[in-house]
Short mmCIF file of C-alpha atoms in Angstrom, two decimals:
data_model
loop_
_atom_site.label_atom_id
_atom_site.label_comp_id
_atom_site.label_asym_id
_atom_site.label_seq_id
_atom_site.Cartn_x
_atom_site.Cartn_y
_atom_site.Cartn_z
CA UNK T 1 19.45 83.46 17.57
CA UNK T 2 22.62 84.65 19.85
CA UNK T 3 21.95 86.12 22.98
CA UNK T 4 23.57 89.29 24.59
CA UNK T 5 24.77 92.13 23.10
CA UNK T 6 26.36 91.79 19.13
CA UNK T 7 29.66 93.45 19.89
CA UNK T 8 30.18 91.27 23.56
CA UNK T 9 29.54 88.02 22.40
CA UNK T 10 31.47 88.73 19.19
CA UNK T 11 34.04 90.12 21.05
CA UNK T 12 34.00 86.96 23.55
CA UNK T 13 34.24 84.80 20.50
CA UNK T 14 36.99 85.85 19.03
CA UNK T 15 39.32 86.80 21.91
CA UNK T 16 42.70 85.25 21.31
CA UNK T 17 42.18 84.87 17.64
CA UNK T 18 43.26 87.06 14.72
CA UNK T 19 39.74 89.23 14.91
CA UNK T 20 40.46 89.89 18.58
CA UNK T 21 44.05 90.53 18.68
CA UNK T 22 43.49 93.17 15.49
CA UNK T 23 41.15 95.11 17.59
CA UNK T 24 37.81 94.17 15.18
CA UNK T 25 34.63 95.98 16.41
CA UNK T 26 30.88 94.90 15.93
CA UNK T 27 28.17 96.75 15.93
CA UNK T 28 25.63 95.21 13.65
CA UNK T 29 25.62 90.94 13.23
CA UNK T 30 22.93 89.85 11.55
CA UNK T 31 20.46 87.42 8.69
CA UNK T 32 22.20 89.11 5.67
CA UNK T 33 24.26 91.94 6.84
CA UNK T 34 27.44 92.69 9.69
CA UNK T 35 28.81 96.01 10.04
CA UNK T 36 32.51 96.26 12.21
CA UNK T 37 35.21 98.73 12.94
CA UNK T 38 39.04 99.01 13.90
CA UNK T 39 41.21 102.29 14.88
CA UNK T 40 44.43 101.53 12.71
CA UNK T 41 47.20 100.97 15.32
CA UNK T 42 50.42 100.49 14.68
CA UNK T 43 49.65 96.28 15.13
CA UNK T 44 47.55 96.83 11.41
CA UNK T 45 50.26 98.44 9.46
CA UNK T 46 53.02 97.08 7.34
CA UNK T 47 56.55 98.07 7.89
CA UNK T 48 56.81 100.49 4.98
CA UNK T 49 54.02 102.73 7.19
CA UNK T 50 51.23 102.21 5.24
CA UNK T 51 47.79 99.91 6.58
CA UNK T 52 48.84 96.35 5.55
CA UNK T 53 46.32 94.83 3.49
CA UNK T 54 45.59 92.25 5.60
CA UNK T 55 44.41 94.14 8.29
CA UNK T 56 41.73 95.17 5.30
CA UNK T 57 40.99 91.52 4.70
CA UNK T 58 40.61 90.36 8.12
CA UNK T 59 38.31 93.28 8.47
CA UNK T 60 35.77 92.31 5.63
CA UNK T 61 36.45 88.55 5.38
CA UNK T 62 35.43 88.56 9.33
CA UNK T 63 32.64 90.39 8.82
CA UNK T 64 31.05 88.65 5.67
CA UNK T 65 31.80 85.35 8.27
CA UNK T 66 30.11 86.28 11.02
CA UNK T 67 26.75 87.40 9.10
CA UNK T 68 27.33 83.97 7.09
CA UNK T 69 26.91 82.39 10.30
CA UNK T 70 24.15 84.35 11.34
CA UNK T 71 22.27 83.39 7.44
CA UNK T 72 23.07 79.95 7.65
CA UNK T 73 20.37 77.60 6.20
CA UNK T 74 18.58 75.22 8.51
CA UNK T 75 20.74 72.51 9.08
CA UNK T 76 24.00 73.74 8.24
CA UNK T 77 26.76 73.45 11.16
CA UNK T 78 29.33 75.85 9.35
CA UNK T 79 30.67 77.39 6.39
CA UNK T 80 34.66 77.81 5.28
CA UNK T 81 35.69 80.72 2.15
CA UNK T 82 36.31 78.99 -0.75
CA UNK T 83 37.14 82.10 -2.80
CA UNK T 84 37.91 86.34 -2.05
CA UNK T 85 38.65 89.48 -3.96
CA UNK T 86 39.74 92.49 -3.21
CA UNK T 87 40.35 95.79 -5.06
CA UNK T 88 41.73 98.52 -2.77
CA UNK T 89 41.35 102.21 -3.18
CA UNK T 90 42.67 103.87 -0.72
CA UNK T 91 44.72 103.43 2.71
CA UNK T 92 44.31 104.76 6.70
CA UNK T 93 47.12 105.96 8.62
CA UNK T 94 47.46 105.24 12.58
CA UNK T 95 44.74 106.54 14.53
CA UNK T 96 42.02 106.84 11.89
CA UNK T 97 38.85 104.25 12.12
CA UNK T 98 38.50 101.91 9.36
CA UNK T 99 35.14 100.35 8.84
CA UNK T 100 33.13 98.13 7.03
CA UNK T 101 29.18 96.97 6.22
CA UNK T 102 29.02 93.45 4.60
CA UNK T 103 25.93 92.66 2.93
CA UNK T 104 24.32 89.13 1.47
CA UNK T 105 24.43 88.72 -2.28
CA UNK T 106 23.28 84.96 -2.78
CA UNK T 107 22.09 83.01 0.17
CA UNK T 108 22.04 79.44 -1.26
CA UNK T 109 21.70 76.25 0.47
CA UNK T 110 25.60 75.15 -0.49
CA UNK T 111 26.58 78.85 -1.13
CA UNK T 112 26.72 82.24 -0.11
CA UNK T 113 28.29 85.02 -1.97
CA UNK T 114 28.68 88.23 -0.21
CA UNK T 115 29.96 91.78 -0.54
CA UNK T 116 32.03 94.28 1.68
CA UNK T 117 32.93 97.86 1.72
CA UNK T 118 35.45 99.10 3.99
CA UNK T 119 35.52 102.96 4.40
CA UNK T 120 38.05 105.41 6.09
CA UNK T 121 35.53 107.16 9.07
CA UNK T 122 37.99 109.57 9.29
CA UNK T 123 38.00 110.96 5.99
CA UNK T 124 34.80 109.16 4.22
CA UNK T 125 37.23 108.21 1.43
CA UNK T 126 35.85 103.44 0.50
CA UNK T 127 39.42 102.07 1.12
CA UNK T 128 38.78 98.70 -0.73
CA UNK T 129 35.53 96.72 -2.37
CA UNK T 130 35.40 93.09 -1.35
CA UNK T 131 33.69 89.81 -2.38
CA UNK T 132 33.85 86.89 -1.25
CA UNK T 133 32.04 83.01 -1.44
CA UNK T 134 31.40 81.11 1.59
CA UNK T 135 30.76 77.16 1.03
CA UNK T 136 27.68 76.16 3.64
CA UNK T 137 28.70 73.01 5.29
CA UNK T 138 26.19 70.44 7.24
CA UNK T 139 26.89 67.60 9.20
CA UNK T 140 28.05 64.08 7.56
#
């Protein structure tokens, strides 16, 4: 399906994007799962010191994207989110790795529904539980 190494070509994809210029980290991009990483920097926090949520989102929503595109049904040229949640339990502070594993939930011909965890490495506290719906497009 994609050829090279996961983290390169993801890494080549999204270079001058939001994914890129957060940092995001792949190590797993596959049919029904994606697994990714960032060290929190002082780009992913908001200015009262703590991780911004959206650093969080990007994270997750990224990573349930990229394995949607890697599940896509035959015939489908894309996908777009149609709908996210997120409950968050806990934060990271600069310097600590915050990662995630996104997994397939429903793989439907005109929907996907997947879930996310994203999990402090540095103290093995889940930071926030994610779900989101991804809308399979195809060609008109």
């Amino acid at each position: 399906m994609m050829e090279g190494n996961v983290a390169e070509v993801f890494a080549a994809r999204q270079e001058g994007m939001l994914p890129g210029e957060l940092g995001l980290e792949w190590s797993v991009v596959e049919n029904g799962r994606a697994e990714g990483r960032f060290r929190a920097t002082k780009r992913h926090m908001a200015p009262n010191g703590f991780l911004h949520a959206a650093s969080v989102i990007a994270l997750v929503d990224s990573a349930c994207g990229y394995a949607c595109m890697a599940s896509a049904p035959e015939g489908a040229s894309g996908f777009t989110t149609i709908e996210l949640k997120a409950n968050y339990l806990g934060t990271a502070k600069e310097g600590e790795v915050v990662a995630c594993q996104a997994r397939l939930v429903h793989g439907g011909r005109m929907t996907q529904v997947w879930d996310a965890e994203a999990i402090n490495e540095t103290t093995g506290k889940t930071m926030a539980l994610f779900r989101c719906t991804q809308m399979i497009l195809y060609p008109r």
